[in-house]
PDB file of N, CA and C in Angstrom:
ATOM      1  N   MET A 221       2.588  35.070-103.832  1.00 51.00           N
ATOM      2  CA  MET A 221       3.536  34.563-104.819  1.00 51.00           C
ATOM      3  C   MET A 221       3.526  33.037-104.803  1.00 51.00           C
ATOM      4  N   ALA A 222       3.628  32.443-105.960  1.00 65.00           N
ATOM      5  CA  ALA A 222       3.610  30.990-106.060  1.00 65.00           C
ATOM      6  C   ALA A 222       4.922  30.408-105.544  1.00 65.00           C
ATOM      7  N   ARG A 223       4.828  29.314-104.838  1.00 83.00           N
ATOM      8  CA  ARG A 223       6.011  28.647-104.298  1.00 83.00           C
ATOM      9  C   ARG A 223       6.521  27.611-105.305  1.00 83.00           C
ATOM     10  N   HIS A 224       7.832  27.496-105.440  1.00 89.00           N
ATOM     11  CA  HIS A 224       8.385  26.534-106.386  1.00 89.00           C
ATOM     12  C   HIS A 224       8.489  25.132-105.794  1.00 89.00           C
ATOM     13  N   VAL A 225       8.261  24.984-104.486  1.00 91.00           N
ATOM     14  CA  VAL A 225       8.291  23.662-103.850  1.00 91.00           C
ATOM     15  C   VAL A 225       7.029  23.471-103.019  1.00 91.00           C
ATOM     16  N   ARG A 226       6.665  22.204-102.808  1.00 91.00           N
ATOM     17  CA  ARG A 226       5.485  21.863-102.024  1.00 91.00           C
ATOM     18  C   ARG A 226       5.834  20.711-101.096  1.00 91.00           C
ATOM     19  N   LYS A 227       4.965  20.479-100.112  1.00 93.00           N
ATOM     20  CA  LYS A 227       5.148  19.365 -99.188  1.00 93.00           C
ATOM     21  C   LYS A 227       5.194  18.064 -99.984  1.00 93.00           C
ATOM     22  N   GLY A 228       6.170  17.201 -99.656  1.00 92.00           N
ATOM     23  CA  GLY A 228       6.306  15.920-100.336  1.00 92.00           C
ATOM     24  C   GLY A 228       7.288  15.935-101.494  1.00 92.00           C
ATOM     25  N   ASP A 229       7.726  17.112-101.949  1.00 91.00           N
ATOM     26  CA  ASP A 229       8.694  17.196-103.048  1.00 91.00           C
ATOM     27  C   ASP A 229      10.062  16.726-102.601  1.00 91.00           C
ATOM     28  N   ASN A 230      10.804  16.110-103.515  1.00 94.00           N
ATOM     29  CA  ASN A 230      12.215  15.823-103.276  1.00 94.00           C
ATOM     30  C   ASN A 230      13.008  17.037-103.715  1.00 94.00           C
ATOM     31  N   VAL A 231      13.879  17.523-102.819  1.00 95.00           N
ATOM     32  CA  VAL A 231      14.646  18.728-103.111  1.00 95.00           C
ATOM     33  C   VAL A 231      16.128  18.488-102.836  1.00 95.00           C
ATOM     34  N   ILE A 232      16.951  19.331-103.439  1.00 96.00           N
ATOM     35  CA  ILE A 232      18.383  19.324-103.173  1.00 96.00           C
ATOM     36  C   ILE A 232      18.718  20.659-102.517  1.00 96.00           C
ATOM     37  N   ILE A 233      19.620  20.622-101.549  1.00 96.00           N
ATOM     38  CA  ILE A 233      20.021  21.832-100.829  1.00 96.00           C
ATOM     39  C   ILE A 233      21.105  22.525-101.646  1.00 96.00           C
ATOM     40  N   THR A 234      20.908  23.818-101.932  1.00 94.00           N
ATOM     41  CA  THR A 234      21.837  24.543-102.797  1.00 94.00           C
ATOM     42  C   THR A 234      22.791  25.454-102.037  1.00 94.00           C
ATOM     43  N   ALA A 235      22.562  25.677-100.736  1.00 94.00           N
ATOM     44  CA  ALA A 235      23.434  26.555 -99.965  1.00 94.00           C
ATOM     45  C   ALA A 235      23.419  26.135 -98.509  1.00 94.00           C
ATOM     46  N   GLY A 236      24.503  26.411 -97.813  1.00 91.00           N
ATOM     47  CA  GLY A 236      24.584  26.106 -96.387  1.00 91.00           C
ATOM     48  C   GLY A 236      25.442  24.886 -96.108  1.00 91.00           C
ATOM     49  N   ASN A 237      25.448  24.452 -94.846  1.00 93.00           N
ATOM     50  CA  ASN A 237      26.287  23.339 -94.426  1.00 93.00           C
ATOM     51  C   ASN A 237      25.891  22.021 -95.073  1.00 93.00           C
ATOM     52  N   ASP A 238      24.624  21.871 -95.435  1.00 93.00           N
ATOM     53  CA  ASP A 238      24.135  20.620 -96.017  1.00 93.00           C
ATOM     54  C   ASP A 238      24.053  20.686 -97.538  1.00 93.00           C
ATOM     55  N   ARG A 239      24.806  21.587 -98.164  1.00 94.00           N
ATOM     56  CA  ARG A 239      24.761  21.752 -99.617  1.00 94.00           C
ATOM     57  C   ARG A 239      25.035  20.431-100.333  1.00 94.00           C
ATOM     58  N   GLY A 240      24.194  20.116-101.329  1.00 94.00           N
ATOM     59  CA  GLY A 240      24.371  18.900-102.116  1.00 94.00           C
ATOM     60  C   GLY A 240      23.547  17.719-101.627  1.00 94.00           C
ATOM     61  N   LYS A 241      23.034  17.778-100.409  1.00 95.00           N
ATOM     62  CA  LYS A 241      22.219  16.686 -99.882  1.00 95.00           C
ATOM     63  C   LYS A 241      20.790  16.808-100.410  1.00 95.00           C
ATOM     64  N   THR A 242      20.110  15.663-100.488  1.00 95.00           N
ATOM     65  CA  THR A 242      18.728  15.671-100.935  1.00 95.00           C
ATOM     66  C   THR A 242      17.830  15.122 -99.841  1.00 95.00           C
ATOM     67  N   GLY A 243      16.569  15.508 -99.885  1.00 95.00           N
ATOM     68  CA  GLY A 243      15.600  15.035 -98.907  1.00 95.00           C
ATOM     69  C   GLY A 243      14.192  15.411 -99.327  1.00 95.00           C
ATOM     70  N   LYS A 244      13.217  14.933 -98.564  1.00 96.00           N
ATOM     71  CA  LYS A 244      11.813  15.182 -98.848  1.00 96.00           C
ATOM     72  C   LYS A 244      11.307  16.295 -97.932  1.00 96.00           C
ATOM     73  N   ILE A 245      10.497  17.185 -98.470  1.00 95.00           N
ATOM     74  CA  ILE A 245       9.947  18.280 -97.680  1.00 95.00           C
ATOM     75  C   ILE A 245       8.863  17.737 -96.760  1.00 95.00           C
ATOM     76  N   LEU A 246       9.025  17.981 -95.457  1.00 96.00           N
ATOM     77  CA  LEU A 246       8.053  17.542 -94.470  1.00 96.00           C
ATOM     78  C   LEU A 246       6.997  18.611 -94.202  1.00 96.00           C
ATOM     79  N   ARG A 247       7.415  19.886 -94.273  1.00 95.00           N
ATOM     80  CA  ARG A 247       6.517  20.972 -93.901  1.00 95.00           C
ATOM     81  C   ARG A 247       6.953  22.251 -94.587  1.00 95.00           C
ATOM     82  N   VAL A 248       6.008  23.063 -95.009  1.00 94.00           N
ATOM     83  CA  VAL A 248       6.288  24.384 -95.575  1.00 94.00           C
ATOM     84  C   VAL A 248       5.712  25.421 -94.623  1.00 94.00           C
ATOM     85  N   ILE A 249       6.552  26.349 -94.183  1.00 94.00           N
ATOM     86  CA  ILE A 249       6.121  27.423 -93.284  1.00 94.00           C
ATOM     87  C   ILE A 249       5.967  28.676 -94.143  1.00 94.00           C
ATOM     88  N   VAL A 250       4.740  28.944 -94.582  1.00 93.00           N
ATOM     89  CA  VAL A 250       4.468  29.998 -95.555  1.00 93.00           C
ATOM     90  C   VAL A 250       4.794  31.374 -95.002  1.00 93.00           C
ATOM     91  N   GLU A 251       4.435  31.640 -93.743  1.00 93.00           N
ATOM     92  CA  GLU A 251       4.630  32.973 -93.165  1.00 93.00           C
ATOM     93  C   GLU A 251       6.103  33.384 -93.127  1.00 93.00           C
ATOM     94  N   GLU A 252       6.991  32.422 -92.986  1.00 93.00           N
ATOM     95  CA  GLU A 252       8.420  32.719 -92.844  1.00 93.00           C
ATOM     96  C   GLU A 252       9.221  32.360 -94.086  1.00 93.00           C
ATOM     97  N   ASP A 253       8.574  31.862 -95.142  1.00 93.00           N
ATOM     98  CA  ASP A 253       9.258  31.409 -96.368  1.00 93.00           C
ATOM     99  C   ASP A 253      10.339  30.381 -96.056  1.00 93.00           C
ATOM    100  N   ARG A 254       9.976  29.398 -95.231  1.00 95.00           N
ATOM    101  CA  ARG A 254      10.926  28.360 -94.846  1.00 95.00           C
ATOM    102  C   ARG A 254      10.322  26.981 -95.047  1.00 95.00           C
ATOM    103  N   VAL A 255      11.203  25.976 -95.157  1.00 95.00           N
ATOM    104  CA  VAL A 255      10.758  24.589 -95.287  1.00 95.00           C
ATOM    105  C   VAL A 255      11.549  23.715 -94.325  1.00 95.00           C
ATOM    106  N   VAL A 256      10.929  22.606 -93.908  1.00 96.00           N
ATOM    107  CA  VAL A 256      11.606  21.607 -93.089  1.00 96.00           C
ATOM    108  C   VAL A 256      11.829  20.394 -93.986  1.00 96.00           C
ATOM    109  N   VAL A 257      13.088  19.995 -94.133  1.00 96.00           N
ATOM    110  CA  VAL A 257      13.455  18.897 -95.019  1.00 96.00           C
ATOM    111  C   VAL A 257      13.939  17.720 -94.172  1.00 96.00           C
ATOM    112  N   GLU A 258      13.474  16.528 -94.516  1.00 96.00           N
ATOM    113  CA  GLU A 258      13.793  15.318 -93.767  1.00 96.00           C
ATOM    114  C   GLU A 258      15.299  15.053 -93.770  1.00 96.00           C
ATOM    115  N   GLY A 259      15.895  14.993 -92.572  1.00 95.00           N
ATOM    116  CA  GLY A 259      17.312  14.672 -92.424  1.00 95.00           C
ATOM    117  C   GLY A 259      18.271  15.810 -92.715  1.00 95.00           C
ATOM    118  N   ILE A 260      17.765  17.019 -92.932  1.00 95.00           N
ATOM    119  CA  ILE A 260      18.607  18.171 -93.273  1.00 95.00           C
ATOM    120  C   ILE A 260      18.509  19.209 -92.158  1.00 95.00           C
ATOM    121  N   ASN A 261      19.626  19.875 -91.868  1.00 94.00           N
ATOM    122  CA  ASN A 261      19.703  20.923 -90.843  1.00 94.00           C
ATOM    123  C   ASN A 261      19.255  20.375 -89.489  1.00 94.00           C
ATOM    124  N   VAL A 262      19.796  19.234 -89.116  1.00 95.00           N
ATOM    125  CA  VAL A 262      19.437  18.565 -87.864  1.00 95.00           C
ATOM    126  C   VAL A 262      20.212  19.204 -86.717  1.00 95.00           C
ATOM    127  N   ARG A 263      19.488  19.591 -85.674  1.00 96.00           N
ATOM    128  CA  ARG A 263      20.087  20.201 -84.491  1.00 96.00           C
ATOM    129  C   ARG A 263      19.709  19.398 -83.260  1.00 96.00           C
ATOM    130  N   LYS A 264      20.535  19.484 -82.214  1.00 96.00           N
ATOM    131  CA  LYS A 264      20.224  18.802 -80.957  1.00 96.00           C
ATOM    132  C   LYS A 264      19.466  19.749 -80.050  1.00 96.00           C
ATOM    133  N   LYS A 265      18.425  19.229 -79.411  1.00 93.00           N
ATOM    134  CA  LYS A 265      17.628  20.025 -78.498  1.00 93.00           C
ATOM    135  C   LYS A 265      17.609  19.327 -77.153  1.00 93.00           C
ATOM    136  N   HIS A 266      17.947  20.050 -76.096  1.00 95.00           N
ATOM    137  CA  HIS A 266      17.977  19.495 -74.750  1.00 95.00           C
ATOM    138  C   HIS A 266      16.607  19.681 -74.121  1.00 95.00           C
ATOM    139  N   LEU A 267      16.042  18.576 -73.625  1.00 93.00           N
ATOM    140  CA  LEU A 267      14.715  18.619 -73.026  1.00 93.00           C
ATOM    141  C   LEU A 267      14.802  18.508 -71.516  1.00 93.00           C
ATOM    142  N   ARG A 268      14.061  19.331 -70.852  1.00 94.00           N
ATOM    143  CA  ARG A 268      13.960  19.293 -69.395  1.00 94.00           C
ATOM    144  C   ARG A 268      13.043  18.142 -69.001  1.00 94.00           C
ATOM    145  N   ARG A 269      13.237  17.615 -67.792  1.00 95.00           N
ATOM    146  CA  ARG A 269      12.341  16.566 -67.299  1.00 95.00           C
ATOM    147  C   ARG A 269      10.927  17.102 -67.182  1.00 95.00           C
ATOM    148  N   SER A 270       9.969  16.263 -67.546  1.00 93.00           N
ATOM    149  CA  SER A 270       8.565  16.651 -67.431  1.00 93.00           C
ATOM    150  C   SER A 270       7.736  15.387 -67.239  1.00 93.00           C
ATOM    151  N   GLU A 271       6.438  15.563 -67.087  1.00 93.00           N
ATOM    152  CA  GLU A 271       5.570  14.406 -66.927  1.00 93.00           C
ATOM    153  C   GLU A 271       5.582  13.531 -68.163  1.00 93.00           C
ATOM    154  N   MET A 272       5.573  14.176 -69.331  1.00 89.00           N
ATOM    155  CA  MET A 272       5.580  13.417 -70.584  1.00 89.00           C
ATOM    156  C   MET A 272       6.934  12.779 -70.852  1.00 89.00           C
ATOM    157  N   ASN A 273       7.991  13.415 -70.406  1.00 87.00           N
ATOM    158  CA  ASN A 273       9.347  12.917 -70.639  1.00 87.00           C
ATOM    159  C   ASN A 273      10.086  12.911 -69.301  1.00 87.00           C
ATOM    160  N   PRO A 274       9.870  11.888 -68.453  1.00 92.00           N
ATOM    161  CA  PRO A 274      10.419  11.917 -67.095  1.00 92.00           C
ATOM    162  C   PRO A 274      11.945  11.880 -67.034  1.00 92.00           C
ATOM    163  N   GLN A 275      12.600  11.366 -68.057  1.00 92.00           N
ATOM    164  CA  GLN A 275      14.058  11.295 -68.051  1.00 92.00           C
ATOM    165  C   GLN A 275      14.723  12.569 -68.574  1.00 92.00           C
ATOM    166  N   GLY A 276      13.962  13.362 -69.339  1.00 91.00           N
ATOM    167  CA  GLY A 276      14.606  14.486 -69.998  1.00 91.00           C
ATOM    168  C   GLY A 276      15.464  13.936 -71.118  1.00 91.00           C
ATOM    169  N   GLY A 277      16.500  14.642 -71.513  1.00 93.00           N
ATOM    170  CA  GLY A 277      17.422  14.110 -72.497  1.00 93.00           C
ATOM    171  C   GLY A 277      17.641  15.043 -73.670  1.00 93.00           C
ATOM    172  N   VAL A 278      18.281  14.488 -74.698  1.00 93.00           N
ATOM    173  CA  VAL A 278      18.643  15.244 -75.883  1.00 93.00           C
ATOM    174  C   VAL A 278      17.978  14.576 -77.085  1.00 93.00           C
ATOM    175  N   ILE A 279      17.286  15.387 -77.895  1.00 92.00           N
ATOM    176  CA  ILE A 279      16.690  14.846 -79.116  1.00 92.00           C
ATOM    177  C   ILE A 279      17.296  15.574 -80.315  1.00 92.00           C
ATOM    178  N   GLU A 280      17.253  14.930 -81.468  1.00 94.00           N
ATOM    179  CA  GLU A 280      17.692  15.575 -82.698  1.00 94.00           C
ATOM    180  C   GLU A 280      16.462  15.959 -83.491  1.00 94.00           C
ATOM    181  N   LYS A 281      16.450  17.190 -83.998  1.00 94.00           N
ATOM    182  CA  LYS A 281      15.268  17.732 -84.636  1.00 94.00           C
ATOM    183  C   LYS A 281      15.665  18.480 -85.907  1.00 94.00           C
ATOM    184  N   GLU A 282      14.863  18.287 -86.983  1.00 95.00           N
ATOM    185  CA  GLU A 282      15.110  19.038 -88.214  1.00 95.00           C
ATOM    186  C   GLU A 282      14.613  20.464 -88.028  1.00 95.00           C
ATOM    187  N   MET A 283      15.447  21.418 -88.354  1.00 96.00           N
ATOM    188  CA  MET A 283      15.081  22.826 -88.232  1.00 96.00           C
ATOM    189  C   MET A 283      14.796  23.393 -89.624  1.00 96.00           C
ATOM    190  N   PRO A 284      13.995  24.466 -89.693  1.00 96.00           N
ATOM    191  CA  PRO A 284      13.640  25.026 -90.996  1.00 96.00           C
ATOM    192  C   PRO A 284      14.815  25.704 -91.690  1.00 96.00           C
ATOM    193  N   ILE A 285      14.791  25.679 -93.022  1.00 96.00           N
ATOM    194  CA  ILE A 285      15.766  26.423 -93.823  1.00 96.00           C
ATOM    195  C   ILE A 285      14.991  27.276 -94.826  1.00 96.00           C
ATOM    196  N   HIS A 286      15.618  28.303 -95.338  1.00 95.00           N
ATOM    197  CA  HIS A 286      14.930  29.240 -96.215  1.00 95.00           C
ATOM    198  C   HIS A 286      14.629  28.606 -97.568  1.00 95.00           C
ATOM    199  N   LEU A 287      13.494  29.017 -98.139  1.00 94.00           N
ATOM    200  CA  LEU A 287      13.040  28.497 -99.429  1.00 94.00           C
ATOM    201  C   LEU A 287      14.065  28.690-100.543  1.00 94.00           C
ATOM    202  N   SER A 288      14.807  29.782-100.487  1.00 93.00           N
ATOM    203  CA  SER A 288      15.761  30.082-101.553  1.00 93.00           C
ATOM    204  C   SER A 288      16.945  29.125-101.562  1.00 93.00           C
ATOM    205  N   ASN A 289      17.111  28.348-100.507  1.00 95.00           N
ATOM    206  CA  ASN A 289      18.245  27.427-100.421  1.00 95.00           C
ATOM    207  C   ASN A 289      17.908  26.003-100.850  1.00 95.00           C
ATOM    208  N   VAL A 290      16.733  25.795-101.436  1.00 95.00           N
ATOM    209  CA  VAL A 290      16.358  24.477-101.930  1.00 95.00           C
ATOM    210  C   VAL A 290      15.871  24.578-103.369  1.00 95.00           C
ATOM    211  N   SER A 291      16.089  23.497-104.123  1.00 94.00           N
ATOM    212  CA  SER A 291      15.595  23.402-105.498  1.00 94.00           C
ATOM    213  C   SER A 291      15.022  22.015-105.703  1.00 94.00           C
ATOM    214  N   PRO A 292      13.931  21.904-106.456  1.00 94.00           N
ATOM    215  CA  PRO A 292      13.377  20.575-106.747  1.00 94.00           C
ATOM    216  C   PRO A 292      14.366  19.734-107.547  1.00 94.00           C
ATOM    217  N   VAL A 293      14.239  18.412-107.406  1.00 93.00           N
ATOM    218  CA  VAL A 293      15.114  17.477-108.110  1.00 93.00           C
ATOM    219  C   VAL A 293      14.347  16.896-109.284  1.00 93.00           C
ATOM    220  N   ASP A 294      14.975  16.879-110.480  1.00 88.00           N
ATOM    221  CA  ASP A 294      14.335  16.250-111.629  1.00 88.00           C
ATOM    222  C   ASP A 294      14.612  14.748-111.615  1.00 88.00           C
ATOM    223  N   ASN A 295      14.167  14.041-112.646  1.00 85.00           N
ATOM    224  CA  ASN A 295      14.311  12.582-112.648  1.00 85.00           C
ATOM    225  C   ASN A 295      15.758  12.116-112.791  1.00 85.00           C
ATOM    226  N   LYS A 296      16.671  13.004-113.145  1.00 86.00           N
ATOM    227  CA  LYS A 296      18.099  12.659-113.253  1.00 86.00           C
ATOM    228  C   LYS A 296      18.850  12.910-111.950  1.00 86.00           C
ATOM    229  N   GLY A 297      18.164  13.452-110.935  1.00 87.00           N
ATOM    230  CA  GLY A 297      18.794  13.727-109.657  1.00 87.00           C
ATOM    231  C   GLY A 297      19.498  15.067-109.590  1.00 87.00           C
ATOM    232  N   LYS A 298      19.245  15.940-110.553  1.00 92.00           N
ATOM    233  CA  LYS A 298      19.877  17.259-110.569  1.00 92.00           C
ATOM    234  C   LYS A 298      18.866  18.330-110.177  1.00 92.00           C
ATOM    235  N   ALA A 299      19.380  19.443-109.651  1.00 93.00           N
ATOM    236  CA  ALA A 299      18.519  20.566-109.294  1.00 93.00           C
ATOM    237  C   ALA A 299      17.957  21.202-110.556  1.00 93.00           C
ATOM    238  N   THR A 300      16.722  21.660-110.470  1.00 93.00           N
ATOM    239  CA  THR A 300      16.097  22.306-111.612  1.00 93.00           C
ATOM    240  C   THR A 300      15.305  23.515-111.153  1.00 93.00           C
ATOM    241  N   ARG A 301      15.157  24.481-112.056  1.00 93.00           N
ATOM    242  CA  ARG A 301      14.272  25.595-111.791  1.00 93.00           C
ATOM    243  C   ARG A 301      12.857  25.169-112.152  1.00 93.00           C
ATOM    244  N   VAL A 302      11.882  25.967-111.745  1.00 92.00           N
ATOM    245  CA  VAL A 302      10.481  25.609-111.948  1.00 92.00           C
ATOM    246  C   VAL A 302       9.788  26.711-112.727  1.00 92.00           C
ATOM    247  N   LYS A 303       8.940  26.300-113.680  1.00 93.00           N
ATOM    248  CA  LYS A 303       8.075  27.266-114.334  1.00 93.00           C
ATOM    249  C   LYS A 303       6.638  26.788-114.191  1.00 93.00           C
ATOM    250  N   PHE A 304       5.730  27.741-114.177  1.00 92.00           N
ATOM    251  CA  PHE A 304       4.312  27.448-114.035  1.00 92.00           C
ATOM    252  C   PHE A 304       3.664  27.622-115.398  1.00 92.00           C
ATOM    253  N   GLU A 305       2.774  26.695-115.746  1.00 91.00           N
ATOM    254  CA  GLU A 305       2.136  26.754-117.052  1.00 91.00           C
ATOM    255  C   GLU A 305       0.634  26.548-116.903  1.00 91.00           C
ATOM    256  N   ASN A 306      -0.123  27.419-117.556  1.00 91.00           N
ATOM    257  CA  ASN A 306      -1.576  27.260-117.623  1.00 91.00           C
ATOM    258  C   ASN A 306      -1.890  26.511-118.907  1.00 91.00           C
ATOM    259  N   LYS A 307      -2.567  25.383-118.783  1.00 88.00           N
ATOM    260  CA  LYS A 307      -2.900  24.580-119.953  1.00 88.00           C
ATOM    261  C   LYS A 307      -4.212  25.064-120.569  1.00 88.00           C
ATOM    262  N   ALA A 308      -4.498  24.596-121.776  1.00 87.00           N
ATOM    263  CA  ALA A 308      -5.695  25.016-122.506  1.00 87.00           C
ATOM    264  C   ALA A 308      -6.980  24.626-121.787  1.00 87.00           C
ATOM    265  N   ASP A 309      -6.961  23.522-121.041  1.00 88.00           N
ATOM    266  CA  ASP A 309      -8.175  23.080-120.348  1.00 88.00           C
ATOM    267  C   ASP A 309      -8.409  23.830-119.034  1.00 88.00           C
ATOM    268  N   GLY A 310      -7.540  24.781-118.694  1.00 86.00           N
ATOM    269  CA  GLY A 310      -7.718  25.588-117.496  1.00 86.00           C
ATOM    270  C   GLY A 310      -6.915  25.108-116.309  1.00 86.00           C
ATOM    271  N   SER A 311      -6.207  23.991-116.428  1.00 89.00           N
ATOM    272  CA  SER A 311      -5.402  23.493-115.312  1.00 89.00           C
ATOM    273  C   SER A 311      -4.066  24.235-115.259  1.00 89.00           C
ATOM    274  N   LYS A 312      -3.471  24.225-114.079  1.00 90.00           N
ATOM    275  CA  LYS A 312      -2.175  24.876-113.881  1.00 90.00           C
ATOM    276  C   LYS A 312      -1.224  23.838-113.302  1.00 90.00           C
ATOM    277  N   VAL A 313       0.005  23.746-113.865  1.00 90.00           N
ATOM    278  CA  VAL A 313       0.973  22.734-113.431  1.00 90.00           C
ATOM    279  C   VAL A 313       2.338  23.373-113.230  1.00 90.00           C
ATOM    280  N   ARG A 314       3.177  22.687-112.450  1.00 90.00           N
ATOM    281  CA  ARG A 314       4.581  23.076-112.296  1.00 90.00           C
ATOM    282  C   ARG A 314       5.407  22.204-113.226  1.00 90.00           C
ATOM    283  N   LEU A 315       6.339  22.797-113.966  1.00 92.00           N
ATOM    284  CA  LEU A 315       7.189  22.055-114.879  1.00 92.00           C
ATOM    285  C   LEU A 315       8.655  22.293-114.534  1.00 92.00           C
ATOM    286  N   ALA A 316       9.482  21.246-114.667  1.00 92.00           N
ATOM    287  CA  ALA A 316      10.928  21.377-114.498  1.00 92.00           C
ATOM    288  C   ALA A 316      11.487  22.040-115.754  1.00 92.00           C
ATOM    289  N   VAL A 317      12.254  23.106-115.591  1.00 92.00           N
ATOM    290  CA  VAL A 317      12.797  23.824-116.735  1.00 92.00           C
ATOM    291  C   VAL A 317      13.788  22.950-117.489  1.00 92.00           C
ATOM    292  N   SER A 318      14.589  22.160-116.772  1.00 89.00           N
ATOM    293  CA  SER A 318      15.643  21.382-117.412  1.00 89.00           C
ATOM    294  C   SER A 318      15.102  20.256-118.296  1.00 89.00           C
ATOM    295  N   THR A 319      14.031  19.589-117.864  1.00 89.00           N
ATOM    296  CA  THR A 319      13.529  18.437-118.623  1.00 89.00           C
ATOM    297  C   THR A 319      12.141  18.649-119.208  1.00 89.00           C
ATOM    298  N   GLY A 320      11.396  19.607-118.706  1.00 88.00           N
ATOM    299  CA  GLY A 320      10.042  19.847-119.185  1.00 88.00           C
ATOM    300  C   GLY A 320       8.997  18.923-118.578  1.00 88.00           C
ATOM    301  N   GLU A 321       9.406  18.050-117.657  1.00 88.00           N
ATOM    302  CA  GLU A 321       8.450  17.128-117.041  1.00 88.00           C
ATOM    303  C   GLU A 321       7.640  17.831-115.961  1.00 88.00           C
ATOM    304  N   GLN A 322       6.463  17.283-115.671  1.00 88.00           N
ATOM    305  CA  GLN A 322       5.584  17.855-114.661  1.00 88.00           C
ATOM    306  C   GLN A 322       6.071  17.457-113.275  1.00 88.00           C
ATOM    307  N   LEU A 323       6.066  18.414-112.352  1.00 88.00           N
ATOM    308  CA  LEU A 323       6.460  18.168-110.967  1.00 88.00           C
ATOM    309  C   LEU A 323       5.208  18.087-110.106  1.00 88.00           C
ATOM    310  N   GLY A 324       4.914  16.928-109.585  1.00 82.00           N
ATOM    311  CA  GLY A 324       3.776  16.758-108.686  1.00 82.00           C
ATOM    312  C   GLY A 324       2.434  16.865-109.388  1.00 82.00           C
ATOM    313  N   PRO A 325       1.365  16.888-108.595  1.00 80.00           N
ATOM    314  CA  PRO A 325       0.013  16.973-109.164  1.00 80.00           C
ATOM    315  C   PRO A 325      -0.300  18.383-109.654  1.00 80.00           C
ATOM    316  N   GLU A 326      -1.437  18.530-110.324  1.00 81.00           N
ATOM    317  CA  GLU A 326      -1.873  19.834-110.816  1.00 81.00           C
ATOM    318  C   GLU A 326      -2.112  20.775-109.636  1.00 81.00           C
ATOM    319  N   LEU A 327      -1.797  22.061-109.850  1.00 82.00           N
ATOM    320  CA  LEU A 327      -2.058  23.066-108.820  1.00 82.00           C
ATOM    321  C   LEU A 327      -3.504  23.532-108.867  1.00 82.00           C
ATOM    322  N   ARG A 328      -4.074  23.521-110.063  1.00 82.00           N
ATOM    323  CA  ARG A 328      -5.461  23.915-110.236  1.00 82.00           C
ATOM    324  C   ARG A 328      -6.087  22.918-111.202  1.00 82.00           C
ATOM    325  N   LYS A 329      -7.242  22.418-110.859  1.00 83.00           N
ATOM    326  CA  LYS A 329      -7.920  21.423-111.683  1.00 83.00           C
ATOM    327  C   LYS A 329      -8.468  22.040-112.957  1.00 83.00           C
ATOM    328  N   ALA A 330      -8.678  21.200-113.951  1.00 78.00           N
ATOM    329  CA  ALA A 330      -9.237  21.657-115.230  1.00 78.00           C
ATOM    330  C   ALA A 330     -10.683  22.090-115.050  1.00 78.00           C
ATOM    331  N   ARG A 331     -11.080  23.083-115.839  1.00 76.00           N
ATOM    332  CA  ARG A 331     -12.479  23.537-115.819  1.00 76.00           C
ATOM    333  C   ARG A 331     -13.354  22.519-116.514  1.00 76.00           C
ATOM    334  N   LYS A 332     -14.599  22.432-116.075  1.00 71.00           N
ATOM    335  CA  LYS A 332     -15.511  21.455-116.687  1.00 71.00           C
ATOM    336  C   LYS A 332     -16.391  22.103-117.719  1.00 71.00           C
TER     337      LYS A 332
END
């Protein structure tokens, strides 16, 4: 199934504790249908002392959230749904339903 978001997209969180916040997608975990968004769903992780980290300590880390809880942001800063369109030249693009603008680069290049 085609994903409505990709790495590097700006998204808005539509559900959960961080609802309404926006951020950039750092990673898409396809097997679990989850994404990691910069600055969203930040949790503290306690690290044990080790050779690499002799002091140990607490770090803050972005945790994954489900794909259904994010929506791409259009140029007005609002959440939008996504539709996929095959163009006459054979290319495939993602379009914002609200504005009709193209989201990101082509998914499939034009045929020669």
